[in-house]
Coordinates of C-alpha atoms in Angstrom, one line a residue:
Chain A
M1 CA 0.1 0.3 0.2
T2 CA 2.5 2.6 0.8
S3 CA 4.4 1.7 -2.7
Q4 CA 1.2 2.7 -4.3
P5 CA 1.6 5.8 -6.6
W6 CA -0.2 9.1 -6.2
F7 CA -1.1 10.0 -10.1
A8 CA -1.9 6.0 -11.8
A9 CA -4.4 6.9 -14.4
R10 CA -8.2 5.7 -13.8
R11 CA -7.3 4.1 -10.4
E12 CA -8.2 4.9 -6.9
L13 CA -6.7 6.4 -3.7
A14 CA -6.2 4.2 -0.6
P15 CA -8.8 6.1 1.4
N16 CA -7.5 7.2 3.8
R17 CA -5.2 9.4 1.1
R18 CA -8.4 10.2 -0.6
L19 CA -9.8 11.6 2.8
T20 CA -6.8 13.8 2.8
L21 CA -6.3 15.4 -0.7
A22 CA -10.3 16.3 0.2
I23 CA -9.8 17.9 3.6
M24 CA -7.0 19.7 1.3
S25 CA -8.9 20.8 -1.0
F26 CA -10.8 23.2 1.4
V27 CA -7.7 23.6 3.3
L28 CA -5.9 24.8 0.7
P29 CA -7.5 27.6 -0.7
L30 CA -8.3 29.2 2.9
L31 CA -4.3 29.0 3.4
V32 CA -4.6 31.3 0.3
W33 CA -6.9 33.3 2.0
C34 CA -5.9 33.6 5.6
L35 CA -1.5 33.9 3.7
V36 CA -3.2 37.1 1.6
S37 CA -5.2 38.8 4.3
Y38 CA -2.5 38.6 7.3
V39 CA 0.5 38.7 5.4
P40 CA 1.0 42.4 4.6
F41 CA 4.0 41.8 2.1
I42 CA 1.7 39.9 -0.4
W43 CA -0.6 42.2 -1.5
H44 CA -1.7 45.4 0.8
P45 CA -2.5 48.0 -1.7
M46 CA -4.9 50.3 0.3
V47 CA -3.4 52.0 3.9
E48 CA -6.1 52.4 6.4
V49 CA -6.0 55.6 8.0
S50 CA -5.2 55.9 11.9
D51 CA -4.6 59.9 11.8
P52 CA -5.3 61.8 9.7
G53 CA -2.8 64.2 10.5
A54 CA -3.4 67.4 8.2
V55 CA -5.0 65.8 5.3
S56 CA -8.3 67.0 5.1
Y57 CA -10.3 64.7 3.8
F58 CA -8.6 61.5 5.6
K59 CA -10.9 60.4 8.7
P60 CA -9.2 57.3 10.4
G61 CA -10.3 53.7 9.4
M62 CA -10.7 54.8 5.6
L63 CA -9.7 53.1 3.0
V64 CA -7.4 55.1 0.6
E65 CA -5.1 53.3 -1.9
R66 CA -0.9 53.2 -1.0
E67 CA -0.4 56.2 -4.1
V68 CA -2.9 58.1 -2.7
F69 CA -1.5 57.8 0.5
D70 CA 2.1 58.5 0.1
R71 CA 1.2 61.5 -2.6
E72 CA -0.8 63.2 0.2
R73 CA 2.1 62.5 2.9
E74 CA 4.5 64.1 0.8
K75 CA 2.5 67.2 -0.1
V76 CA 1.8 67.3 3.5
R77 CA 5.2 66.4 4.8
G78 CA 6.4 69.5 2.1
E79 CA 3.9 71.7 3.6
G80 CA 6.1 70.8 6.9
A81 CA 2.4 70.0 8.7
A82 CA 1.4 66.6 10.9
L83 CA 1.9 63.3 8.6
P84 CA -0.8 61.4 7.9
A85 CA -0.5 57.8 9.4
G86 CA -1.6 54.0 8.6
E87 CA -1.4 50.7 7.9
P88 CA -1.5 48.1 5.0
A89 CA -4.3 46.6 4.8
N90 CA -6.6 44.9 1.7
P91 CA -9.4 46.4 -0.6
V92 CA -12.7 46.9 1.5
Y93 CA -14.4 43.5 -1.1
L94 CA -11.6 41.1 0.7
P95 CA -11.8 40.9 4.6
A96 CA -9.7 38.4 6.3
P97 CA -11.3 35.0 7.1
H98 CA -11.3 35.7 11.0
Q99 CA -14.0 38.9 10.3
V100 CA -16.3 36.6 7.8
A101 CA -16.2 33.6 10.5
R102 CA -17.1 36.5 13.2
A103 CA -19.4 37.7 11.3
M104 CA -20.5 34.4 10.3
F105 CA -22.0 34.4 14.0
T106 CA -23.0 37.4 14.4
A107 CA -25.9 37.5 11.6
F108 CA -27.2 34.3 13.3
T109 CA -26.8 35.8 17.3
T110 CA -28.4 39.2 16.7
E111 CA -31.8 39.7 17.9
P112 CA -34.3 41.2 15.3
Q113 CA -34.6 44.8 16.0
R114 CA -37.8 45.1 15.0
R115 CA -41.4 43.9 15.4
N116 CA -41.7 42.3 11.6
E117 CA -38.6 41.7 10.9
K118 CA -36.2 38.1 10.9
W119 CA -34.0 36.7 12.1
L120 CA -31.3 35.4 9.6
H121 CA -31.8 31.2 10.1
E122 CA -35.8 32.3 9.7
S123 CA -34.5 34.1 6.3
L124 CA -32.5 30.9 5.6
G125 CA -35.7 29.3 6.1
D126 CA -37.7 31.0 3.9
S127 CA -34.9 30.8 1.1
I128 CA -35.3 26.9 1.5
T129 CA -38.5 26.5 1.5
V130 CA -38.8 29.0 -2.3
I131 CA -35.9 26.5 -3.5
A132 CA -37.6 22.7 -1.7
L133 CA -40.8 24.0 -3.8
G134 CA -39.8 24.7 -7.3
F135 CA -37.7 22.1 -7.3
L136 CA -40.5 19.5 -6.1
I137 CA -43.5 21.4 -8.1
S138 CA -40.6 20.8 -11.5
S139 CA -39.8 16.9 -10.2
L140 CA -43.4 16.0 -9.4
I141 CA -44.2 16.7 -13.2
G142 CA -40.6 16.7 -14.9
V143 CA -39.7 13.5 -13.6
P144 CA -43.0 11.3 -15.1
L145 CA -41.9 13.2 -18.6
G146 CA -39.1 12.4 -18.5
I147 CA -39.4 8.9 -18.1
L148 CA -42.3 9.2 -20.7
A149 CA -40.4 11.0 -23.1
G150 CA -37.2 9.1 -22.8
T151 CA -39.7 5.1 -23.5
Y152 CA -42.1 6.6 -26.2
D153 CA -40.5 8.1 -28.7
A154 CA -44.3 9.6 -29.5
V155 CA -44.0 11.8 -25.5
S156 CA -40.9 12.6 -27.1
R157 CA -41.6 13.6 -30.9
L158 CA -44.8 15.5 -29.0
N159 CA -42.7 17.5 -26.0
E160 CA -39.0 17.6 -26.6
P161 CA -38.5 20.3 -29.3
F162 CA -40.4 22.8 -27.7
I163 CA -38.6 22.5 -24.3
E164 CA -35.6 22.6 -26.4
F165 CA -36.6 25.7 -27.3
F166 CA -37.8 26.9 -24.1
R167 CA -34.6 25.9 -22.1
Y168 CA -32.9 28.6 -24.0
L169 CA -34.8 30.8 -22.2
P170 CA -32.8 32.7 -19.3
A171 CA -35.3 32.6 -16.1
P172 CA -35.0 35.8 -15.1
A173 CA -37.1 37.0 -18.1
F174 CA -39.8 36.2 -16.6
G175 CA -39.5 38.0 -14.2
A176 CA -42.1 40.5 -14.4
L177 CA -44.8 38.1 -15.5
A178 CA -44.4 36.3 -12.8
V179 CA -45.1 39.2 -10.4
A180 CA -48.1 40.4 -12.2
V181 CA -49.6 36.8 -12.8
L182 CA -49.3 35.3 -9.3
G183 CA -48.8 38.4 -6.7
I184 CA -45.0 39.9 -4.9
H185 CA -44.8 37.3 -2.3
E186 CA -43.2 33.6 -3.0
A187 CA -45.6 32.4 -5.5
P188 CA -43.4 34.6 -8.5
K189 CA -40.1 33.3 -6.9
I190 CA -40.8 29.7 -6.9
A191 CA -41.9 29.7 -10.4
I192 CA -38.5 31.1 -11.6
I193 CA -36.9 28.5 -9.4
F194 CA -39.7 26.5 -11.7
I195 CA -38.7 27.6 -15.2
G196 CA -34.7 27.6 -14.4
T197 CA -34.9 23.9 -13.4
F198 CA -37.9 22.0 -15.1
F199 CA -36.8 22.6 -18.3
Q200 CA -33.4 21.2 -18.1
Q201 CA -35.2 18.0 -16.1
V202 CA -37.2 16.9 -18.2
L203 CA -34.4 16.2 -21.0
V204 CA -31.9 15.5 -18.6
V205 CA -34.5 12.8 -17.3
S206 CA -35.3 11.6 -20.4
N207 CA -31.6 10.8 -21.3
T208 CA -31.1 8.6 -18.6
T209 CA -34.3 6.5 -19.6
R210 CA -33.0 6.1 -22.9
K211 CA -29.4 5.5 -21.3
I212 CA -31.2 2.2 -20.0
D213 CA -29.4 -1.0 -21.4
P214 CA -32.2 -2.3 -24.3
S215 CA -31.2 -5.8 -23.5
L216 CA -33.2 -6.0 -20.5
L217 CA -36.3 -4.5 -22.3
E218 CA -36.2 -6.7 -24.8
A219 CA -35.7 -9.8 -22.2
A220 CA -38.9 -8.2 -19.9
M221 CA -40.4 -8.5 -23.6
T222 CA -40.0 -11.5 -24.4
L223 CA -41.4 -12.4 -21.1
G224 CA -44.5 -11.3 -22.1
A225 CA -44.4 -7.9 -20.3
K226 CA -46.7 -4.7 -21.2
R227 CA -46.6 -1.4 -21.5
L228 CA -47.3 0.0 -17.5
N229 CA -45.7 -3.4 -16.1
L230 CA -42.4 -2.7 -18.5
L231 CA -42.8 1.4 -17.1
F232 CA -42.8 -0.1 -13.9
R233 CA -41.0 -3.2 -13.7
V234 CA -38.4 -2.5 -16.1
V235 CA -37.5 0.8 -17.0
I236 CA -38.0 2.2 -13.3
P237 CA -36.3 0.1 -11.3
G238 CA -33.3 0.3 -14.3
I239 CA -32.8 3.4 -14.2
I240 CA -33.7 4.6 -10.4
T241 CA -30.0 4.6 -9.2
D242 CA -29.0 6.9 -12.4
L243 CA -32.3 9.0 -12.0
Y244 CA -31.8 9.4 -7.3
K245 CA -28.2 11.1 -9.3
D246 CA -29.5 13.5 -12.0
L247 CA -32.0 14.3 -9.0
R248 CA -29.2 15.4 -6.6
I249 CA -27.4 17.5 -9.4
L250 CA -30.6 19.6 -10.2
L251 CA -31.0 20.8 -7.1
G252 CA -27.6 21.9 -6.7
W253 CA -28.7 23.5 -9.9
A254 CA -31.8 25.1 -8.3
W255 CA -29.3 26.9 -5.8
T256 CA -27.7 28.7 -8.5
Y257 CA -31.4 30.0 -9.8
L258 CA -32.1 31.2 -6.1
I259 CA -30.8 35.1 -6.2
V260 CA -32.4 35.7 -9.6
A261 CA -35.5 34.4 -8.2
E262 CA -35.5 35.7 -4.4
M263 CA -35.3 39.2 -6.5
I264 CA -38.7 39.2 -7.8
G265 CA -41.2 40.7 -6.1
T266 CA -41.0 42.1 -1.8
S267 CA -37.4 41.4 -0.3
S268 CA -36.6 38.3 0.9
G269 CA -34.6 35.4 2.1
I270 CA -31.2 35.3 2.2
T271 CA -30.7 37.3 -0.7
W272 CA -32.3 40.4 0.6
F273 CA -29.5 40.0 3.4
I274 CA -27.1 40.3 0.3
T275 CA -27.9 42.6 -1.2
Q276 CA -28.5 44.9 1.4
Q277 CA -25.4 44.4 3.1
A278 CA -23.8 44.8 -0.5
R279 CA -25.2 48.1 -0.4
Y280 CA -23.7 49.3 2.6
K281 CA -20.2 47.3 1.7
N282 CA -20.7 44.8 4.7
F283 CA -18.6 43.0 2.8
E284 CA -17.5 40.2 5.7
N285 CA -20.9 39.9 5.4
V286 CA -21.9 38.8 2.1
Y287 CA -19.2 36.7 2.2
A288 CA -20.9 35.0 5.0
A289 CA -23.7 34.4 3.6
I290 CA -22.3 33.1 0.1
I291 CA -20.7 30.5 2.6
M292 CA -24.0 29.7 4.2
I293 CA -25.6 29.1 0.9
G294 CA -22.4 26.8 0.4
I295 CA -22.4 24.6 3.5
I296 CA -26.5 24.5 3.0
G297 CA -25.4 22.9 -0.2
L298 CA -23.4 21.0 0.6
S299 CA -24.6 18.8 3.4
T300 CA -27.5 18.8 1.8
D301 CA -26.1 17.1 -1.1
L302 CA -23.9 14.2 1.5
V303 CA -27.3 13.8 3.1
L304 CA -28.2 12.9 0.0
A305 CA -25.7 10.7 -1.1
W306 CA -25.8 8.7 2.1
L307 CA -29.4 8.4 1.8
G308 CA -29.2 6.8 -1.8
R309 CA -26.5 4.3 -0.6
R310 CA -28.6 3.4 2.1
I311 CA -32.0 3.2 -0.5
F312 CA -29.9 1.3 -3.2
P313 CA -27.8 -1.4 -1.4
W314 CA -27.0 -2.5 -4.4
Q315 CA -25.5 0.1 -6.3
R316 CA -22.2 1.1 -3.5
A317 CA -20.0 -1.1 -5.1
S318 CA -20.3 2.1 -8.2
A319 CA -21.9 5.3 -6.0
A320 CA -20.0 7.6 -6.3
Chain B
M1 CA -46.2 20.6 -22.1
K2 CA -47.4 23.9 -22.9
I3 CA -50.0 22.8 -21.4
S4 CA -48.9 22.0 -18.0
V5 CA -46.7 24.5 -17.4
R6 CA -49.8 27.2 -17.7
R7 CA -51.4 24.1 -15.8
M8 CA -49.3 24.8 -12.6
F9 CA -49.6 28.1 -13.1
G10 CA -53.0 28.5 -13.4
A11 CA -53.2 25.8 -10.2
L12 CA -51.1 28.7 -8.5
A13 CA -52.5 31.0 -9.2
G14 CA -56.7 29.8 -8.7
A15 CA -55.1 29.0 -5.0
M16 CA -53.7 32.7 -4.3
L17 CA -57.1 33.4 -5.3
L18 CA -59.0 31.7 -3.4
G19 CA -56.3 32.8 -0.7
A20 CA -57.4 36.8 -1.6
S21 CA -61.2 36.3 -2.0
A22 CA -61.6 35.2 1.4
L23 CA -59.4 37.9 2.4
A24 CA -61.5 40.3 1.0
S25 CA -63.7 41.7 3.0
A26 CA -60.3 42.8 5.0
E27 CA -58.1 43.6 2.4
P28 CA -55.3 45.8 3.8
L29 CA -53.8 48.5 1.8
K30 CA -50.9 47.3 0.1
I31 CA -48.0 49.7 0.1
G32 CA -44.5 49.0 -1.8
Y33 CA -41.7 50.9 0.1
S34 CA -38.0 50.9 0.1
D35 CA -34.2 51.8 0.8
W36 CA -34.9 55.8 0.8
P37 CA -35.0 57.3 4.8
G38 CA -38.1 59.4 3.2
W39 CA -39.8 55.9 3.1
V40 CA -38.3 53.9 5.7
A41 CA -39.8 56.5 7.7
W42 CA -42.9 54.2 7.3
E43 CA -40.9 51.8 9.7
V44 CA -42.1 54.0 13.1
A45 CA -45.5 53.3 12.2
I46 CA -45.2 50.1 11.5
E47 CA -43.2 49.6 14.5
K48 CA -45.5 51.5 16.9
Q49 CA -48.7 49.6 15.6
W50 CA -49.4 52.9 14.6
F51 CA -52.3 51.5 11.8
K52 CA -53.9 49.7 13.8
E53 CA -54.4 52.5 16.2
A54 CA -55.5 54.7 13.9
G55 CA -58.3 52.1 12.3
V56 CA -56.8 51.5 9.2
E57 CA -55.6 47.9 8.1
V58 CA -52.1 48.7 6.0
K59 CA -49.6 45.8 4.9
F60 CA -46.4 47.5 3.9
E61 CA -44.2 45.0 1.5
W62 CA -40.1 45.9 1.2
F63 CA -38.7 46.3 -2.1
D64 CA -35.9 46.9 -4.1
Y65 CA -36.8 50.1 -5.2
V66 CA -37.3 49.4 -9.0
A67 CA -38.9 46.2 -8.1
S68 CA -40.9 48.2 -6.3
M69 CA -42.5 50.5 -8.6
D70 CA -42.4 47.0 -11.1
A71 CA -45.3 45.5 -8.9
F72 CA -47.3 48.8 -8.5
A73 CA -47.2 48.5 -12.8
A74 CA -48.4 44.7 -12.7
G75 CA -51.5 46.4 -9.7
Q76 CA -49.9 44.4 -6.9
L77 CA -50.0 46.6 -4.7
D78 CA -53.0 49.9 -4.4
A79 CA -49.8 52.5 -3.7
V80 CA -46.3 53.0 -3.8
T81 CA -43.1 55.1 -2.8
M82 CA -41.6 56.9 -5.6
T83 CA -40.1 60.1 -6.2
N84 CA -41.9 62.3 -8.3
G85 CA -40.2 62.0 -11.5
D86 CA -40.2 58.4 -11.2
A87 CA -44.7 58.4 -10.9
L88 CA -44.5 60.2 -14.4
V89 CA -42.6 57.9 -15.6
T90 CA -44.9 54.6 -14.2
G91 CA -47.6 56.3 -15.3
A92 CA -46.4 56.9 -19.0
T93 CA -45.7 53.4 -18.9
G94 CA -49.0 52.4 -18.2
A95 CA -50.3 52.1 -14.3
K96 CA -51.3 56.2 -13.3
S97 CA -50.9 57.4 -9.9
V98 CA -52.0 59.6 -7.5
M99 CA -49.4 61.6 -5.2
I100 CA -50.9 61.7 -2.0
I101 CA -48.3 62.6 0.2
I102 CA -44.6 64.4 0.2
N103 CA -43.1 62.7 2.1
D104 CA -39.3 64.6 1.3
Y105 CA -37.0 66.4 -0.4
S106 CA -33.6 65.2 -1.3
N107 CA -31.4 67.4 0.5
G108 CA -27.9 66.9 -0.5
N109 CA -28.6 63.1 -0.5
D110 CA -28.3 62.7 -4.4
M111 CA -24.9 64.2 -5.5
I112 CA -22.7 64.0 -8.0
V113 CA -19.9 62.8 -7.1
G114 CA -15.8 64.4 -9.0
A115 CA -13.6 61.7 -8.7
P116 CA -10.0 63.2 -7.3
G117 CA -9.1 66.6 -8.8
V118 CA -12.5 67.2 -10.1
E119 CA -13.4 70.0 -8.0
S120 CA -16.6 71.4 -10.1
I121 CA -19.0 70.8 -11.9
A122 CA -17.5 73.0 -15.1
D123 CA -13.9 70.6 -14.6
L124 CA -16.3 67.7 -16.1
K125 CA -16.6 69.9 -19.7
G126 CA -15.8 67.1 -22.7
R127 CA -15.1 64.0 -20.0
K128 CA -17.2 61.0 -18.8
V129 CA -19.9 61.0 -16.1
G130 CA -21.4 58.0 -15.3
V131 CA -25.2 58.2 -14.1
E132 CA -28.4 55.6 -14.4
I133 CA -30.8 58.0 -17.8
G134 CA -33.2 58.2 -16.9
F135 CA -34.0 58.5 -13.5
V136 CA -33.5 61.5 -10.6
D137 CA -29.3 62.0 -10.2
H138 CA -29.6 62.3 -14.7
L139 CA -31.6 65.3 -13.9
L140 CA -29.5 66.6 -11.4
L141 CA -26.9 66.2 -13.7
L142 CA -28.0 68.2 -16.2
N143 CA -29.6 71.3 -13.6
G144 CA -26.4 71.3 -12.2
L145 CA -24.6 71.3 -16.2
A146 CA -27.1 74.0 -16.8
K147 CA -25.9 76.3 -14.1
A148 CA -22.2 75.7 -15.3
G149 CA -23.5 77.3 -18.3
L150 CA -23.1 73.6 -20.2
T151 CA -25.3 70.9 -21.7
E152 CA -25.4 67.7 -22.0
A153 CA -23.4 67.5 -24.9
D154 CA -21.0 69.0 -23.4
V155 CA -20.1 65.5 -21.4
E156 CA -20.4 61.9 -22.0
L157 CA -22.7 60.4 -20.2
V158 CA -21.8 56.7 -19.1
N159 CA -25.2 54.8 -18.5
V160 CA -24.1 53.1 -15.0
P161 CA -27.3 51.3 -12.9
T162 CA -27.2 53.4 -9.6
N163 CA -25.8 50.5 -7.2
E164 CA -23.1 50.5 -9.3
T165 CA -21.7 54.2 -9.6
P166 CA -19.2 53.5 -6.9
Q167 CA -17.5 50.7 -8.4
V168 CA -17.4 52.7 -11.7
L169 CA -16.1 56.1 -10.1
A170 CA -13.6 53.5 -8.3
S171 CA -12.4 52.3 -11.5
G172 CA -11.3 55.6 -13.2
D173 CA -12.8 55.5 -16.5
V174 CA -15.3 58.4 -14.8
A175 CA -14.6 61.7 -14.3
A176 CA -17.8 61.7 -11.8
I177 CA -20.7 59.8 -10.9
G178 CA -24.5 60.6 -10.6
A179 CA -26.0 58.6 -7.1
W180 CA -28.2 58.9 -4.3
Q181 CA -27.8 57.3 -0.8
P182 CA -26.2 55.2 0.0
N183 CA -24.6 54.8 -2.9
S184 CA -23.7 58.4 -3.0
G185 CA -21.8 58.3 0.0
M186 CA -20.3 55.0 -0.2
A187 CA -18.7 56.2 -4.2
L188 CA -17.4 58.9 -0.9
K189 CA -16.2 56.6 1.0
L190 CA -14.4 54.3 -1.9
V191 CA -12.6 57.1 -3.8
A192 CA -10.3 58.8 -1.4
G193 CA -9.7 62.3 -2.5
S194 CA -13.6 62.4 -4.4
S195 CA -15.7 64.7 -3.5
P196 CA -19.2 66.0 -3.6
I197 CA -19.3 69.1 -7.0
Y198 CA -23.1 68.9 -6.7
T199 CA -25.7 68.0 -4.6
S200 CA -29.8 68.0 -4.2
A201 CA -29.1 70.1 -1.8
D202 CA -28.1 72.9 -4.4
E203 CA -31.9 72.6 -6.3
P204 CA -34.0 71.7 -2.8
G205 CA -37.1 70.9 -5.0
L206 CA -35.8 69.1 -7.7
I207 CA -36.4 65.6 -6.4
Y208 CA -39.7 65.2 -3.9
D209 CA -40.4 61.7 -2.9
V210 CA -43.9 60.2 -2.7
L211 CA -46.2 58.7 -1.3
A212 CA -48.2 57.5 -5.0
V213 CA -51.4 55.8 -4.8
S214 CA -53.9 54.1 -7.6
P215 CA -56.5 56.2 -8.4
E216 CA -58.7 53.4 -8.2
S217 CA -58.1 52.6 -5.1
L218 CA -58.1 56.5 -4.1
S219 CA -61.3 56.8 -4.9
A220 CA -62.7 54.1 -3.6
R221 CA -61.2 54.1 -0.6
R222 CA -61.0 58.0 0.1
D223 CA -61.3 57.2 4.3
E224 CA -58.3 55.0 4.5
W225 CA -56.1 56.9 3.0
R226 CA -57.1 60.2 4.9
K227 CA -56.2 58.6 7.9
V228 CA -52.8 56.7 6.3
V229 CA -52.0 60.6 6.3
D230 CA -53.0 61.7 9.6
V231 CA -50.5 58.4 10.4
W232 CA -48.0 59.8 8.3
Y233 CA -47.8 63.2 10.0
R234 CA -47.8 61.5 13.4
V235 CA -44.6 59.6 11.8
V236 CA -42.8 63.4 11.0
D237 CA -43.6 64.2 14.5
Y238 CA -41.7 61.5 16.2
I239 CA -39.0 61.8 13.6
L240 CA -38.3 65.9 14.2
D241 CA -39.4 65.3 17.8
P242 CA -35.9 65.7 20.0
E243 CA -37.0 64.0 22.6
T244 CA -37.4 60.8 20.2
H245 CA -35.2 61.5 17.5
A246 CA -33.3 58.8 18.5
D247 CA -35.1 56.2 19.1
A248 CA -36.8 57.3 14.9
V249 CA -33.3 56.7 13.9
R250 CA -32.8 53.4 16.1
I251 CA -35.8 51.7 14.1
M252 CA -34.9 52.9 11.0
A253 CA -31.4 52.2 10.4
S254 CA -32.3 48.5 12.3
R255 CA -35.0 48.1 8.4
V256 CA -31.9 48.8 6.2
G257 CA -28.8 47.0 8.6
V258 CA -26.8 49.7 9.6
S259 CA -25.9 51.5 12.6
P260 CA -28.5 54.6 13.7
A261 CA -24.8 57.1 13.5
E262 CA -24.3 55.7 10.3
Y263 CA -27.8 56.1 9.4
E264 CA -27.6 59.8 11.1
S265 CA -26.1 61.1 8.2
F266 CA -28.7 59.8 5.4
I267 CA -31.5 62.0 7.8
N268 CA -29.4 64.9 7.2
G269 CA -29.5 64.6 3.4
T270 CA -33.1 64.4 3.4
R271 CA -35.7 66.8 4.5
I272 CA -38.8 65.1 5.8
L273 CA -41.1 67.7 5.1
T274 CA -43.3 69.2 8.2
L275 CA -47.1 69.1 6.9
D276 CA -46.9 72.9 6.6
E277 CA -44.0 72.6 4.5
A278 CA -45.5 70.5 2.6
K279 CA -48.9 72.0 1.9
Q280 CA -47.1 75.3 0.9
F281 CA -45.5 72.3 -2.3
F282 CA -49.1 71.4 -2.5
V283 CA -49.7 74.6 -4.5
K284 CA -50.0 74.9 -7.9
G285 CA -46.8 77.6 -8.6
E286 CA -44.1 77.4 -11.4
G287 CA -40.5 76.0 -10.8
F288 CA -39.3 74.3 -7.7
G289 CA -40.6 75.1 -5.1
S290 CA -44.2 73.5 -6.0
L291 CA -44.7 69.9 -6.7
Y292 CA -46.0 70.9 -10.1
G293 CA -43.6 73.4 -10.6
S294 CA -40.8 70.1 -10.4
S295 CA -42.9 67.6 -11.9
K296 CA -43.2 69.5 -14.9
I297 CA -39.5 70.3 -15.2
V298 CA -39.3 67.0 -14.6
D299 CA -42.3 66.0 -17.4
E300 CA -39.6 68.3 -19.8
F301 CA -36.9 67.0 -19.1
N302 CA -39.0 62.8 -19.5
L303 CA -39.9 64.2 -22.7
A304 CA -36.7 65.1 -24.1
N305 CA -34.6 62.6 -23.0
D306 CA -37.1 60.1 -24.5
V307 CA -38.0 58.5 -21.8
Y308 CA -41.2 58.5 -22.6
K309 CA -43.1 60.1 -25.7
D310 CA -46.3 61.5 -25.0
A311 CA -46.3 65.0 -22.3
Q312 CA -48.3 63.4 -19.3
D313 CA -50.6 65.8 -17.5
V314 CA -49.0 66.7 -14.6
D315 CA -52.2 67.8 -12.5
A316 CA -53.9 64.8 -12.9
Y317 CA -51.0 63.2 -11.0
I318 CA -51.2 65.3 -7.6
D319 CA -54.0 65.5 -5.4
G320 CA -53.3 67.7 -2.3
S321 CA -56.6 67.6 -1.0
L322 CA -55.9 64.7 1.7
T323 CA -52.9 66.9 3.4
N324 CA -54.6 70.0 3.1
A325 CA -57.7 68.7 4.8
R326 CA -55.9 68.7 8.3

């Protein structure tokens, strides 16, 4: 085992090595971020003013480009007035890891100050509800339709040309329309998630259905299976594991529409938090919120993968 | 396929309609509001539950500014907070409204921010200016240019969404940007050495911020709107009274998620109008000292810039009677 090479084409590494690398894939970017944030010589193109000196527009805490700071300092030096002082700093859009970590914590622990305001976890809950409903409605129609289209050419011909056309229409383009038809609250947001997911879903599912081994169908028909039997006893069991994987990927797809969907109608959910904090340049909160979305997405997927291994134990050998 | 999408929409819409009709007897007035100090002020009344005390049911919906006008235009709201100029634009494109409250006029929050070294509007001659074309700060820019003896032809306009103006100024590609708070303040913060070279304080009355109500709702539920006007002046008193000012600022700041100290500066650039002041601006007249005159100027600006094609009947957009009756 110790002599196993790290790079062998299409050969799986030992489990402990795989785990190490998986952890490293998170640690490395974090390390780069720490280096850029905490080691002043690497980047730090700005100066955070600590003492404005005689420069009229400097204020303590203000971020100034290094050249500007130097130029102003020379100007003041020439006049013999008080010199400004400051520390090297990064631009406002690159907060340090600890600032983001703190923002993440305080965002959850900050009590709402007004009667009708929500806690952050409640806003996140709203966002998750929108995603879940949009994806559920899409799946309720899209999965059966995709299976039928993948099984019967007539269903495919009748639907897929139009779906191919429709999937190119960007979901956000329907924003104003969705508000006019469905009102200003959750319904138009759910509709945007639906439009963003559904058309891809039908095509992906029908494609997966088509990949079923034809010899399975032939064998079943030889044994006398008829239409519904064929569909429910052969086709669906035959694709169910791949279908499950498709749905996991499509759920991730649905998440990418969240921000667009929540821009429509009333401000709500995690998007409200992100846009509002960005408007006031509280970027550590913006990063915190983006990371939260990532964590929720990844952990949902891990849970689903684990569930998948329970539900379809025969797939364990080849499960991804 | 088309059918199942439609069916889904139908089912959703049907469910909503059912829900709506069940509530129809006690349907509250729906008002869309957004991030501008003169409108965030409504938060005080919401937080203090003054509408309930006044005996009127109002549901305030928080929006992005442009999204709020879209929702009003789509008929989803009874009223929306906007500027007098945007009321004309929204009206010209389909959703007429009537301005019944003047919340404030912009008194410095709207700014033309010059890059370092740009000291006055006159310095902009022959240079690029980033502004959201057709919006209020485009108007502010033209107003400033005219005073400096320049016209729009003397500068090169770059169309920039208002919330991106700070980054655009920081990029160094333009000599100035036009924006309102918090964007204008952020531009000043982001670009060291930049300064406001012309602001709405230089032309008070150029931009009025109002509550614009759909004519149908105003006609059908005039009594309820009268109560809304009453609540508004309770809010104004609460903000202007030194005793309660801090509490009002705290409530307003929490709505947009900044510290009260930071929010105080935005309120300072917004002249929240007392009842007596507002009554003055509801008097017909020429020029910026009257909502009629100001709106007439905006109308001409909109026509000149092809924002819309037909001149708007400004008088039909303004109804000061509820304010004047107080």
